Short mmCIF file of C-alpha atoms in Angstrom, two decimals:
data_model
loop_
_atom_site.label_atom_id
_atom_site.label_comp_id
_atom_site.label_asym_id
_atom_site.label_seq_id
_atom_site.Cartn_x
_atom_site.Cartn_y
_atom_site.Cartn_z
CA MET A 1 99.32 9.65 -23.87
CA MET A 2 96.15 7.56 -24.17
CA THR A 3 95.89 4.22 -22.48
CA ASP A 4 93.50 1.39 -23.23
CA SER A 5 91.36 2.39 -20.26
CA ASP A 6 90.79 5.84 -21.83
CA VAL A 7 89.04 4.33 -24.83
CA ALA A 8 85.46 3.18 -24.43
CA ILE A 9 85.03 -0.40 -25.52
CA SER A 10 81.99 -0.92 -27.73
CA MET A 11 79.32 -3.44 -26.87
CA PHE A 12 80.30 -5.17 -30.12
CA GLU A 13 83.79 -5.74 -28.70
CA ARG A 14 82.54 -6.56 -25.19
CA ILE A 15 80.41 -9.45 -26.40
CA GLY A 16 82.96 -10.92 -28.81
CA GLY A 17 82.33 -9.25 -32.15
CA SER A 18 80.92 -10.76 -35.33
CA ALA A 19 81.15 -14.36 -34.19
CA THR A 20 78.93 -13.65 -31.18
CA ILE A 21 76.46 -11.54 -33.18
CA ASP A 22 76.13 -14.32 -35.75
CA LEU A 23 75.54 -16.95 -33.06
CA LEU A 24 73.17 -14.68 -31.13
CA VAL A 25 70.97 -14.09 -34.18
CA ASP A 26 71.03 -17.77 -35.17
CA ARG A 27 69.96 -18.82 -31.66
CA PHE A 28 67.32 -16.06 -31.59
CA TYR A 29 65.66 -17.32 -34.77
CA GLU A 30 65.97 -20.96 -33.68
CA ARG A 31 63.95 -20.00 -30.60
CA MET A 32 61.44 -18.07 -32.68
CA ASP A 33 61.03 -21.14 -34.88
CA THR A 34 60.53 -23.60 -32.00
CA LEU A 35 59.16 -21.95 -28.86
CA PRO A 36 55.36 -22.15 -28.52
CA GLU A 37 55.33 -18.71 -26.88
CA ALA A 38 57.01 -17.26 -30.01
CA LYS A 39 54.29 -18.36 -32.46
CA VAL A 40 52.74 -14.89 -32.34
CA ILE A 41 55.91 -13.29 -33.73
CA ARG A 42 56.98 -16.21 -35.93
CA ALA A 43 53.73 -15.75 -37.87
CA MET A 44 54.86 -12.20 -38.77
CA HIS A 45 57.91 -13.53 -40.63
CA ALA A 46 58.44 -15.20 -43.99
CA ALA A 47 58.69 -18.99 -44.08
CA ASP A 48 62.39 -18.64 -44.94
CA LEU A 49 64.18 -16.67 -42.23
CA GLY A 50 67.46 -16.46 -44.17
CA LEU A 51 67.07 -12.91 -45.45
CA ILE A 52 65.82 -11.38 -42.20
CA ARG A 53 68.49 -13.28 -40.28
CA ASP A 54 71.16 -11.59 -42.38
CA VAL A 55 69.52 -8.18 -41.94
CA LEU A 56 69.38 -8.58 -38.14
CA LYS A 57 73.04 -9.63 -38.04
CA ARG A 58 74.06 -6.50 -39.95
CA TYR A 59 71.76 -4.29 -37.85
CA LEU A 60 72.98 -5.62 -34.49
CA THR A 61 76.61 -5.42 -35.63
CA GLU A 62 76.24 -1.70 -36.29
CA TRP A 63 73.86 -1.03 -33.37
CA THR A 64 76.38 -2.50 -30.90
CA GLY A 65 79.22 -0.36 -32.26
CA GLY A 66 80.70 -2.69 -34.85
CA PRO A 67 81.30 -2.04 -38.55
CA ARG A 68 78.63 -0.11 -40.45
CA LEU A 69 77.08 -3.04 -42.29
CA TYR A 70 73.43 -2.00 -42.09
CA SER A 71 73.13 1.72 -42.80
CA VAL A 72 75.41 1.68 -45.85
CA GLU A 73 72.88 -0.61 -47.55
CA LYS A 74 69.56 0.24 -45.89
CA GLY A 75 70.05 3.83 -44.71
CA HIS A 76 68.66 4.97 -41.37
CA PRO A 77 67.07 2.03 -39.52
CA ARG A 78 63.65 3.72 -39.03
CA LEU A 79 62.70 0.65 -37.00
CA ARG A 80 59.22 1.75 -35.97
CA GLN A 81 58.39 2.77 -39.54
CA ARG A 82 59.68 -0.55 -40.91
CA HIS A 83 57.57 -2.48 -38.39
CA ILE A 84 54.40 -0.34 -38.49
CA GLY A 85 52.57 -2.91 -40.64
CA PHE A 86 52.82 -5.43 -37.80
CA ALA A 87 50.63 -5.27 -34.71
CA ILE A 88 53.18 -5.13 -31.89
CA GLY A 89 51.76 -5.04 -28.40
CA ASP A 90 52.93 -6.35 -25.04
CA ALA A 91 52.53 -10.00 -26.07
CA GLU A 92 54.63 -9.56 -29.22
CA ARG A 93 57.27 -7.57 -27.36
CA ASP A 94 57.43 -10.21 -24.64
CA ALA A 95 57.69 -13.06 -27.17
CA TRP A 96 60.54 -11.27 -28.95
CA LEU A 97 62.32 -10.67 -25.64
CA THR A 98 61.87 -14.30 -24.59
CA CYS A 99 63.67 -15.41 -27.76
CA MET A 100 66.36 -12.74 -27.45
CA ARG A 101 67.02 -13.30 -23.74
CA GLY A 102 67.41 -17.04 -24.27
CA ALA A 103 69.82 -16.37 -27.12
CA LEU A 104 71.76 -13.87 -24.99
CA GLU A 105 72.09 -16.37 -22.14
CA GLU A 106 73.44 -18.95 -24.54
CA THR A 107 75.87 -16.78 -26.50
CA VAL A 108 77.15 -13.84 -24.41
CA ALA A 109 79.57 -15.15 -21.78
CA ASP A 110 80.30 -11.82 -20.06
CA ALA A 111 77.48 -11.42 -17.52
CA ALA A 112 77.84 -7.62 -17.22
CA ALA A 113 77.83 -7.16 -20.99
CA ARG A 114 74.85 -9.50 -21.29
CA GLN A 115 72.94 -7.50 -18.67
CA ASP A 116 73.77 -4.18 -20.36
CA LEU A 117 72.78 -5.51 -23.77
CA ASP A 118 69.56 -7.00 -22.37
CA LYS A 119 68.66 -3.61 -20.88
CA ALA A 120 69.26 -1.83 -24.19
CA LEU A 121 67.36 -4.45 -26.22
CA SER A 122 64.47 -4.38 -23.72
CA GLY A 123 64.14 -0.64 -24.18
CA LEU A 124 64.26 -1.03 -27.94
CA ALA A 125 61.63 -3.79 -27.90
CA ASP A 126 59.36 -1.73 -25.66
CA TRP A 127 59.70 1.29 -27.99
CA MET A 128 58.62 -0.87 -30.97
CA ARG A 129 55.12 -1.39 -29.54
CA ASN A 130 52.48 0.25 -31.74
CA ARG A 131 49.28 -1.26 -30.30
#
């Protein structure tokens, strides 16, 4: 007989599901829009962040183990390929992480989950560098 402790809990569940993902992404883009140190990455985005905000919500939902909202519409993420037209070096990675870490601090209450998610996102951001 399986118990709850036998089933791995997804990061999506650990952080609070869709409500947390939505808030996380909203806070992330608010930071990108307002922090001086984020200007370098804000300039890479359209004036209206609505569309990309929705895409990131669907991507992070699936990436953290939630419902498959991204791949059913967009296919394989191919993140590096999708971002290859943007010069992403250490400064851009660091600006992205500054926005994301601030958003994580504000939205993910569980400190262990926040730390695990930060580690995973840091690795992902580092891998996105192409300059």
